[in-house]
């Protein structure tokens, strides 16, 4: 004896899809609570703050870290305009 199955109604198909999506969401949410590890970090700090710790200390002590733009990496004149009304520099 062979059994024949009728296709599911659109409502039943939608219900099955909703259940499937809920399971996927629960799985994704449970994975998002896993801890992460930061294994590397790169920073460029002003003046003598050559580590994140020294930079943080300079913020605590409110040290002035403002200085001139070094000549090596950039052409200072390309970033400066003496006219205060000139925008973009």
PDB file of N, CA and C in Angstrom:
ATOM      1  N   UNK A   1       0.838  -1.151   0.000  1.00  0.00           N
ATOM      2  CA  UNK A   1       0.000   0.000   0.000  1.00  0.00           C
ATOM      3  C   UNK A   1       0.905   1.242   0.000  1.00  0.00           C
ATOM      4  N   UNK A   2       0.736   2.134  -0.906  1.00  0.00           N
ATOM      5  CA  UNK A   2       1.528   3.357  -0.984  1.00  0.00           C
ATOM      6  C   UNK A   2       0.726   4.525  -0.434  1.00  0.00           C
ATOM      7  N   UNK A   3       1.431   5.339   0.321  1.00  0.00           N
ATOM      8  CA  UNK A   3       0.781   6.504   0.893  1.00  0.00           C
ATOM      9  C   UNK A   3       1.082   7.709   0.013  1.00  0.00           C
ATOM     10  N   UNK A   4       0.093   8.537  -0.164  1.00  0.00           N
ATOM     11  CA  UNK A   4       0.302   9.777  -0.909  1.00  0.00           C
ATOM     12  C   UNK A   4       0.144  10.943   0.068  1.00  0.00           C
ATOM     13  N   UNK A   5       1.007  11.902  -0.075  1.00  0.00           N
ATOM     14  CA  UNK A   5       0.975  13.078   0.794  1.00  0.00           C
ATOM     15  C   UNK A   5       0.540  14.278  -0.019  1.00  0.00           C
ATOM     16  N   UNK A   6      -0.367  15.026   0.552  1.00  0.00           N
ATOM     17  CA  UNK A   6      -0.790  16.269  -0.083  1.00  0.00           C
ATOM     18  C   UNK A   6       0.191  17.359   0.316  1.00  0.00           C
ATOM     19  N   UNK A   7       0.421  18.294  -0.575  1.00  0.00           N
ATOM     20  CA  UNK A   7       1.327  19.394  -0.208  1.00  0.00           C
ATOM     21  C   UNK A   7       0.735  20.199   0.949  1.00  0.00           C
ATOM     22  N   UNK A   8       1.621  20.772   1.749  1.00  0.00           N
ATOM     23  CA  UNK A   8       1.178  21.574   2.891  1.00  0.00           C
ATOM     24  C   UNK A   8       0.539  22.871   2.405  1.00  0.00           C
ATOM     25  N   UNK A   9      -0.419  23.332   3.158  1.00  0.00           N
ATOM     26  CA  UNK A   9      -1.063  24.598   2.831  1.00  0.00           C
ATOM     27  C   UNK A   9      -0.059  25.732   3.038  1.00  0.00           C
ATOM     28  N   UNK A  10      -0.271  26.874   2.414  1.00  0.00           N
ATOM     29  CA  UNK A  10       0.640  28.005   2.611  1.00  0.00           C
ATOM     30  C   UNK A  10       0.764  28.408   4.086  1.00  0.00           C
ATOM     31  N   UNK A  11      -0.310  28.307   4.843  1.00  0.00           N
ATOM     32  CA  UNK A  11      -0.248  28.644   6.273  1.00  0.00           C
ATOM     33  C   UNK A  11       0.662  27.684   7.024  1.00  0.00           C
ATOM     34  N   UNK A  12       0.571  26.402   6.744  1.00  0.00           N
ATOM     35  CA  UNK A  12       1.424  25.410   7.409  1.00  0.00           C
ATOM     36  C   UNK A  12       2.880  25.591   6.990  1.00  0.00           C
ATOM     37  N   UNK A  13       3.107  25.903   5.697  1.00  0.00           N
ATOM     38  CA  UNK A  13       4.469  26.160   5.230  1.00  0.00           C
ATOM     39  C   UNK A  13       5.058  27.373   5.956  1.00  0.00           C
ATOM     40  N   UNK A  14       4.236  28.419   6.113  1.00  0.00           N
ATOM     41  CA  UNK A  14       4.700  29.621   6.807  1.00  0.00           C
ATOM     42  C   UNK A  14       5.013  29.310   8.265  1.00  0.00           C
ATOM     43  N   UNK A  15       4.177  28.524   8.925  1.00  0.00           N
ATOM     44  CA  UNK A  15       4.406  28.159  10.319  1.00  0.00           C
ATOM     45  C   UNK A  15       5.706  27.372  10.472  1.00  0.00           C
ATOM     46  N   UNK A  16       5.950  26.435   9.575  1.00  0.00           N
ATOM     47  CA  UNK A  16       7.198  25.672   9.625  1.00  0.00           C
ATOM     48  C   UNK A  16       8.411  26.583   9.421  1.00  0.00           C
ATOM     49  N   UNK A  17       8.287  27.533   8.484  1.00  0.00           N
ATOM     50  CA  UNK A  17       9.389  28.457   8.227  1.00  0.00           C
ATOM     51  C   UNK A  17       9.640  29.340   9.446  1.00  0.00           C
ATOM     52  N   UNK A  18       8.578  29.807  10.097  1.00  0.00           N
ATOM     53  CA  UNK A  18       8.728  30.621  11.305  1.00  0.00           C
ATOM     54  C   UNK A  18       9.442  29.830  12.389  1.00  0.00           C
ATOM     55  N   UNK A  19       9.062  28.577  12.588  1.00  0.00           N
ATOM     56  CA  UNK A  19       9.720  27.742  13.590  1.00  0.00           C
ATOM     57  C   UNK A  19      11.211  27.570  13.265  1.00  0.00           C
ATOM     58  N   UNK A  20      11.502  27.339  12.000  1.00  0.00           N
ATOM     59  CA  UNK A  20      12.891  27.172  11.570  1.00  0.00           C
ATOM     60  C   UNK A  20      13.687  28.453  11.840  1.00  0.00           C
ATOM     61  N   UNK A  21      13.112  29.610  11.509  1.00  0.00           N
ATOM     62  CA  UNK A  21      13.804  30.878  11.721  1.00  0.00           C
ATOM     63  C   UNK A  21      13.992  31.185  13.207  1.00  0.00           C
ATOM     64  N   UNK A  22      13.019  30.821  14.021  1.00  0.00           N
ATOM     65  CA  UNK A  22      13.165  31.006  15.467  1.00  0.00           C
ATOM     66  C   UNK A  22      14.321  30.176  16.005  1.00  0.00           C
ATOM     67  N   UNK A  23      14.453  28.954  15.528  1.00  0.00           N
ATOM     68  CA  UNK A  23      15.558  28.095  15.966  1.00  0.00           C
ATOM     69  C   UNK A  23      16.901  28.701  15.546  1.00  0.00           C
ATOM     70  N   UNK A  24      16.964  29.209  14.317  1.00  0.00           N
ATOM     71  CA  UNK A  24      18.199  29.833  13.844  1.00  0.00           C
ATOM     72  C   UNK A  24      18.532  31.065  14.685  1.00  0.00           C
ATOM     73  N   UNK A  25      17.513  31.861  15.015  1.00  0.00           N
ATOM     74  CA  UNK A  25      17.723  33.054  15.824  1.00  0.00           C
ATOM     75  C   UNK A  25      18.215  32.691  17.224  1.00  0.00           C
ATOM     76  N   UNK A  26      17.616  31.696  17.835  1.00  0.00           N
ATOM     77  CA  UNK A  26      18.049  31.262  19.165  1.00  0.00           C
ATOM     78  C   UNK A  26      19.505  30.799  19.133  1.00  0.00           C
ATOM     79  N   UNK A  27      19.865  30.079  18.095  1.00  0.00           N
ATOM     80  CA  UNK A  27      21.245  29.596  17.969  1.00  0.00           C
ATOM     81  C   UNK A  27      22.207  30.773  17.795  1.00  0.00           C
ATOM     82  N   UNK A  28      21.827  31.731  16.953  1.00  0.00           N
ATOM     83  CA  UNK A  28      22.690  32.895  16.717  1.00  0.00           C
ATOM     84  C   UNK A  28      22.828  33.732  17.983  1.00  0.00           C
ATOM     85  N   UNK A  29      21.742  33.913  18.721  1.00  0.00           N
ATOM     86  CA  UNK A  29      21.803  34.698  19.951  1.00  0.00           C
ATOM     87  C   UNK A  29      22.632  34.012  21.019  1.00  0.00           C
ATOM     88  N   UNK A  30      22.572  32.709  21.089  1.00  0.00           N
ATOM     89  CA  UNK A  30      23.377  32.008  22.095  1.00  0.00           C
ATOM     90  C   UNK A  30      24.861  32.091  21.750  1.00  0.00           C
ATOM     91  N   UNK A  31      25.194  32.139  20.465  1.00  0.00           N
ATOM     92  CA  UNK A  31      26.593  32.258  20.052  1.00  0.00           C
ATOM     93  C   UNK A  31      27.137  33.661  20.287  1.00  0.00           C
ATOM     94  N   UNK A  32      26.263  34.671  20.269  1.00  0.00           N
ATOM     95  CA  UNK A  32      26.743  36.043  20.410  1.00  0.00           C
ATOM     96  C   UNK A  32      27.217  36.345  21.823  1.00  0.00           C
ATOM     97  N   UNK A  33      26.862  35.524  22.782  1.00  0.00           N
ATOM     98  CA  UNK A  33      27.275  35.757  24.164  1.00  0.00           C
ATOM     99  C   UNK A  33      28.655  35.184  24.458  1.00  0.00           C
ATOM    100  N   UNK A  34      29.295  34.609  23.484  1.00  0.00           N
ATOM    101  CA  UNK A  34      30.607  34.022  23.685  1.00  0.00           C
ATOM    102  C   UNK A  34      31.648  35.130  23.847  1.00  0.00           C
ATOM    103  N   UNK A  35      32.640  34.941  24.699  1.00  0.00           N
ATOM    104  CA  UNK A  35      33.671  35.963  24.871  1.00  0.00           C
ATOM    105  C   UNK A  35      34.557  36.057  23.634  1.00  0.00           C
ATOM    106  N   UNK A  36      35.151  37.229  23.461  1.00  0.00           N
ATOM    107  CA  UNK A  36      36.087  37.416  22.359  1.00  0.00           C
ATOM    108  C   UNK A  36      37.451  37.768  22.942  1.00  0.00           C
ATOM    109  N   UNK A  37      38.477  37.606  22.145  1.00  0.00           N
ATOM    110  CA  UNK A  37      39.827  37.957  22.577  1.00  0.00           C
ATOM    111  C   UNK A  37      40.428  38.934  21.589  1.00  0.00           C
ATOM    112  N   UNK A  38      40.979  40.012  22.077  1.00  0.00           N
ATOM    113  CA  UNK A  38      41.709  40.951  21.232  1.00  0.00           C
ATOM    114  C   UNK A  38      43.162  40.517  21.281  1.00  0.00           C
ATOM    115  N   UNK A  39      43.691  40.128  20.139  1.00  0.00           N
ATOM    116  CA  UNK A  39      45.037  39.556  20.119  1.00  0.00           C
ATOM    117  C   UNK A  39      46.086  40.515  19.580  1.00  0.00           C
ATOM    118  N   UNK A  40      45.635  41.681  19.091  1.00  0.00           N
ATOM    119  CA  UNK A  40      46.605  42.613  18.539  1.00  0.00           C
ATOM    120  C   UNK A  40      46.024  44.019  18.585  1.00  0.00           C
ATOM    121  N   UNK A  41      46.915  44.991  18.633  1.00  0.00           N
ATOM    122  CA  UNK A  41      46.473  46.372  18.661  1.00  0.00           C
ATOM    123  C   UNK A  41      47.578  47.241  18.084  1.00  0.00           C
ATOM    124  N   UNK A  42      47.200  48.235  17.301  1.00  0.00           N
ATOM    125  CA  UNK A  42      48.171  49.168  16.756  1.00  0.00           C
ATOM    126  C   UNK A  42      47.673  50.582  17.036  1.00  0.00           C
ATOM    127  N   UNK A  43      48.581  51.437  17.488  1.00  0.00           N
ATOM    128  CA  UNK A  43      48.195  52.801  17.837  1.00  0.00           C
ATOM    129  C   UNK A  43      49.307  53.770  17.461  1.00  0.00           C
ATOM    130  N   UNK A  44      48.903  55.006  17.173  1.00  0.00           N
ATOM    131  CA  UNK A  44      49.867  56.093  17.004  1.00  0.00           C
ATOM    132  C   UNK A  44      49.465  57.177  17.972  1.00  0.00           C
ATOM    133  N   UNK A  45      50.343  57.494  18.897  1.00  0.00           N
ATOM    134  CA  UNK A  45      50.043  58.463  19.941  1.00  0.00           C
ATOM    135  C   UNK A  45      50.908  59.702  19.774  1.00  0.00           C
ATOM    136  N   UNK A  46      50.419  60.848  20.267  1.00  0.00           N
ATOM    137  CA  UNK A  46      51.195  62.079  20.160  1.00  0.00           C
ATOM    138  C   UNK A  46      52.351  62.110  21.146  1.00  0.00           C
ATOM    139  N   UNK A  47      53.359  62.843  20.761  1.00  0.00           N
ATOM    140  CA  UNK A  47      54.536  63.118  21.596  1.00  0.00           C
ATOM    141  C   UNK A  47      55.129  61.867  22.226  1.00  0.00           C
ATOM    142  N   UNK A  48      55.379  61.894  23.550  1.00  0.00           N
ATOM    143  CA  UNK A  48      56.090  60.805  24.218  1.00  0.00           C
ATOM    144  C   UNK A  48      55.192  59.654  24.629  1.00  0.00           C
ATOM    145  N   UNK A  49      53.917  59.743  24.344  1.00  0.00           N
ATOM    146  CA  UNK A  49      53.005  58.655  24.714  1.00  0.00           C
ATOM    147  C   UNK A  49      53.140  57.552  23.674  1.00  0.00           C
ATOM    148  N   UNK A  50      54.112  56.675  23.884  1.00  0.00           N
ATOM    149  CA  UNK A  50      54.371  55.628  22.894  1.00  0.00           C
ATOM    150  C   UNK A  50      53.714  54.297  23.232  1.00  0.00           C
ATOM    151  N   UNK A  51      52.907  54.275  24.297  1.00  0.00           N
ATOM    152  CA  UNK A  51      52.129  53.082  24.644  1.00  0.00           C
ATOM    153  C   UNK A  51      50.729  53.524  25.047  1.00  0.00           C
ATOM    154  N   UNK A  52      49.757  52.635  24.975  1.00  0.00           N
ATOM    155  CA  UNK A  52      48.412  52.998  25.425  1.00  0.00           C
ATOM    156  C   UNK A  52      48.394  53.449  26.895  1.00  0.00           C
ATOM    157  N   UNK A  53      49.230  52.839  27.722  1.00  0.00           N
ATOM    158  CA  UNK A  53      49.272  53.205  29.135  1.00  0.00           C
ATOM    159  C   UNK A  53      49.769  54.635  29.328  1.00  0.00           C
ATOM    160  N   UNK A  54      50.846  54.979  28.606  1.00  0.00           N
ATOM    161  CA  UNK A  54      51.379  56.340  28.722  1.00  0.00           C
ATOM    162  C   UNK A  54      50.388  57.364  28.178  1.00  0.00           C
ATOM    163  N   UNK A  55      49.700  57.015  27.109  1.00  0.00           N
ATOM    164  CA  UNK A  55      48.689  57.925  26.572  1.00  0.00           C
ATOM    165  C   UNK A  55      47.575  58.135  27.596  1.00  0.00           C
ATOM    166  N   UNK A  56      47.109  57.054  28.221  1.00  0.00           N
ATOM    167  CA  UNK A  56      46.048  57.159  29.221  1.00  0.00           C
ATOM    168  C   UNK A  56      46.518  58.024  30.404  1.00  0.00           C
ATOM    169  N   UNK A  57      47.755  57.837  30.830  1.00  0.00           N
ATOM    170  CA  UNK A  57      48.284  58.661  31.916  1.00  0.00           C
ATOM    171  C   UNK A  57      48.315  60.130  31.523  1.00  0.00           C
ATOM    172  N   UNK A  58      48.670  60.423  30.275  1.00  0.00           N
ATOM    173  CA  UNK A  58      48.694  61.819  29.830  1.00  0.00           C
ATOM    174  C   UNK A  58      47.300  62.427  29.867  1.00  0.00           C
ATOM    175  N   UNK A  59      46.280  61.618  29.643  1.00  0.00           N
ATOM    176  CA  UNK A  59      44.894  62.114  29.731  1.00  0.00           C
ATOM    177  C   UNK A  59      44.514  62.336  31.187  1.00  0.00           C
ATOM    178  N   UNK A  60      44.934  61.446  32.070  1.00  0.00           N
ATOM    179  CA  UNK A  60      44.621  61.594  33.496  1.00  0.00           C
ATOM    180  C   UNK A  60      45.249  62.872  34.048  1.00  0.00           C
ATOM    181  N   UNK A  61      46.523  63.113  33.689  1.00  0.00           N
ATOM    182  CA  UNK A  61      47.240  64.277  34.194  1.00  0.00           C
ATOM    183  C   UNK A  61      46.977  65.521  33.360  1.00  0.00           C
ATOM    184  N   UNK A  62      46.132  65.415  32.354  1.00  0.00           N
ATOM    185  CA  UNK A  62      45.744  66.523  31.477  1.00  0.00           C
ATOM    186  C   UNK A  62      46.955  67.211  30.865  1.00  0.00           C
ATOM    187  N   UNK A  63      47.884  66.407  30.390  1.00  0.00           N
ATOM    188  CA  UNK A  63      49.078  66.947  29.744  1.00  0.00           C
ATOM    189  C   UNK A  63      48.725  67.479  28.365  1.00  0.00           C
ATOM    190  N   UNK A  64      49.426  68.531  27.976  1.00  0.00           N
ATOM    191  CA  UNK A  64      49.227  69.119  26.649  1.00  0.00           C
ATOM    192  C   UNK A  64      49.966  68.258  25.623  1.00  0.00           C
ATOM    193  N   UNK A  65      49.231  67.652  24.722  1.00  0.00           N
ATOM    194  CA  UNK A  65      49.845  66.777  23.730  1.00  0.00           C
ATOM    195  C   UNK A  65      49.845  67.411  22.335  1.00  0.00           C
ATOM    196  N   UNK A  66      49.502  68.701  22.278  1.00  0.00           N
ATOM    197  CA  UNK A  66      49.452  69.398  20.995  1.00  0.00           C
ATOM    198  C   UNK A  66      50.862  69.800  20.604  1.00  0.00           C
ATOM    199  N   UNK A  67      51.197  69.622  19.337  1.00  0.00           N
ATOM    200  CA  UNK A  67      52.516  69.990  18.864  1.00  0.00           C
ATOM    201  C   UNK A  67      52.492  70.281  17.379  1.00  0.00           C
ATOM    202  N   UNK A  68      53.632  70.668  16.870  1.00  0.00           N
ATOM    203  CA  UNK A  68      53.750  70.955  15.443  1.00  0.00           C
ATOM    204  C   UNK A  68      53.687  69.669  14.630  1.00  0.00           C
ATOM    205  N   UNK A  69      53.210  69.802  13.411  1.00  0.00           N
ATOM    206  CA  UNK A  69      53.216  68.669  12.485  1.00  0.00           C
ATOM    207  C   UNK A  69      54.657  68.439  12.056  1.00  0.00           C
ATOM    208  N   UNK A  70      55.161  67.216  12.195  1.00  0.00           N
ATOM    209  CA  UNK A  70      56.552  66.961  11.790  1.00  0.00           C
ATOM    210  C   UNK A  70      56.731  67.136  10.279  1.00  0.00           C
ATOM    211  N   UNK A  71      57.945  67.529   9.894  1.00  0.00           N
ATOM    212  CA  UNK A  71      58.229  67.743   8.471  1.00  0.00           C
ATOM    213  C   UNK A  71      58.326  66.438   7.688  1.00  0.00           C
ATOM    214  N   UNK A  72      58.684  65.354   8.357  1.00  0.00           N
ATOM    215  CA  UNK A  72      58.919  64.105   7.647  1.00  0.00           C
ATOM    216  C   UNK A  72      57.716  63.590   6.858  1.00  0.00           C
ATOM    217  N   UNK A  73      56.614  63.231   7.531  1.00  0.00           N
ATOM    218  CA  UNK A  73      55.571  62.533   6.794  1.00  0.00           C
ATOM    219  C   UNK A  73      54.750  63.412   5.863  1.00  0.00           C
ATOM    220  N   UNK A  74      54.620  64.711   6.170  1.00  0.00           N
ATOM    221  CA  UNK A  74      53.731  65.550   5.375  1.00  0.00           C
ATOM    222  C   UNK A  74      54.379  66.891   5.063  1.00  0.00           C
ATOM    223  N   UNK A  75      53.853  67.495   4.035  1.00  0.00           N
ATOM    224  CA  UNK A  75      54.198  68.868   3.697  1.00  0.00           C
ATOM    225  C   UNK A  75      53.253  69.759   4.498  1.00  0.00           C
ATOM    226  N   UNK A  76      53.771  70.430   5.539  1.00  0.00           N
ATOM    227  CA  UNK A  76      52.913  71.248   6.400  1.00  0.00           C
ATOM    228  C   UNK A  76      52.153  72.304   5.601  1.00  0.00           C
ATOM    229  N   UNK A  77      52.781  72.858   4.594  1.00  0.00           N
ATOM    230  CA  UNK A  77      52.144  73.932   3.822  1.00  0.00           C
ATOM    231  C   UNK A  77      50.887  73.450   3.106  1.00  0.00           C
ATOM    232  N   UNK A  78      50.825  72.171   2.819  1.00  0.00           N
ATOM    233  CA  UNK A  78      49.631  71.633   2.149  1.00  0.00           C
ATOM    234  C   UNK A  78      48.441  71.577   3.093  1.00  0.00           C
ATOM    235  N   UNK A  79      48.686  71.657   4.414  1.00  0.00           N
ATOM    236  CA  UNK A  79      47.614  71.554   5.401  1.00  0.00           C
ATOM    237  C   UNK A  79      47.346  72.875   6.129  1.00  0.00           C
ATOM    238  N   UNK A  80      48.032  73.946   5.734  1.00  0.00           N
ATOM    239  CA  UNK A  80      47.928  75.186   6.487  1.00  0.00           C
ATOM    240  C   UNK A  80      47.544  76.328   5.557  1.00  0.00           C
ATOM    241  N   UNK A  81      46.700  77.240   6.064  1.00  0.00           N
ATOM    242  CA  UNK A  81      46.388  78.474   5.365  1.00  0.00           C
ATOM    243  C   UNK A  81      46.291  79.569   6.416  1.00  0.00           C
ATOM    244  N   UNK A  82      46.944  80.683   6.181  1.00  0.00           N
ATOM    245  CA  UNK A  82      46.975  81.754   7.173  1.00  0.00           C
ATOM    246  C   UNK A  82      45.687  82.572   7.203  1.00  0.00           C
ATOM    247  N   UNK A  83      44.856  82.418   6.197  1.00  0.00           N
ATOM    248  CA  UNK A  83      43.578  83.130   6.153  1.00  0.00           C
ATOM    249  C   UNK A  83      42.545  82.335   6.949  1.00  0.00           C
ATOM    250  N   UNK A  84      42.050  82.875   8.097  1.00  0.00           N
ATOM    251  CA  UNK A  84      41.094  82.107   8.911  1.00  0.00           C
ATOM    252  C   UNK A  84      39.751  81.879   8.222  1.00  0.00           C
ATOM    253  N   UNK A  85      39.452  82.667   7.184  1.00  0.00           N
ATOM    254  CA  UNK A  85      38.199  82.488   6.461  1.00  0.00           C
ATOM    255  C   UNK A  85      38.280  81.356   5.434  1.00  0.00           C
ATOM    256  N   UNK A  86      39.493  80.890   5.145  1.00  0.00           N
ATOM    257  CA  UNK A  86      39.685  79.808   4.178  1.00  0.00           C
ATOM    258  C   UNK A  86      39.318  78.494   4.834  1.00  0.00           C
ATOM    259  N   UNK A  87      38.376  77.777   4.229  1.00  0.00           N
ATOM    260  CA  UNK A  87      37.935  76.509   4.812  1.00  0.00           C
ATOM    261  C   UNK A  87      38.671  75.332   4.180  1.00  0.00           C
ATOM    262  N   UNK A  88      38.694  74.231   4.892  1.00  0.00           N
ATOM    263  CA  UNK A  88      39.241  73.003   4.350  1.00  0.00           C
ATOM    264  C   UNK A  88      40.675  72.728   4.767  1.00  0.00           C
ATOM    265  N   UNK A  89      41.283  73.635   5.528  1.00  0.00           N
ATOM    266  CA  UNK A  89      42.649  73.385   5.992  1.00  0.00           C
ATOM    267  C   UNK A  89      42.723  73.656   7.467  1.00  0.00           C
TER     268      UNK A  89
END
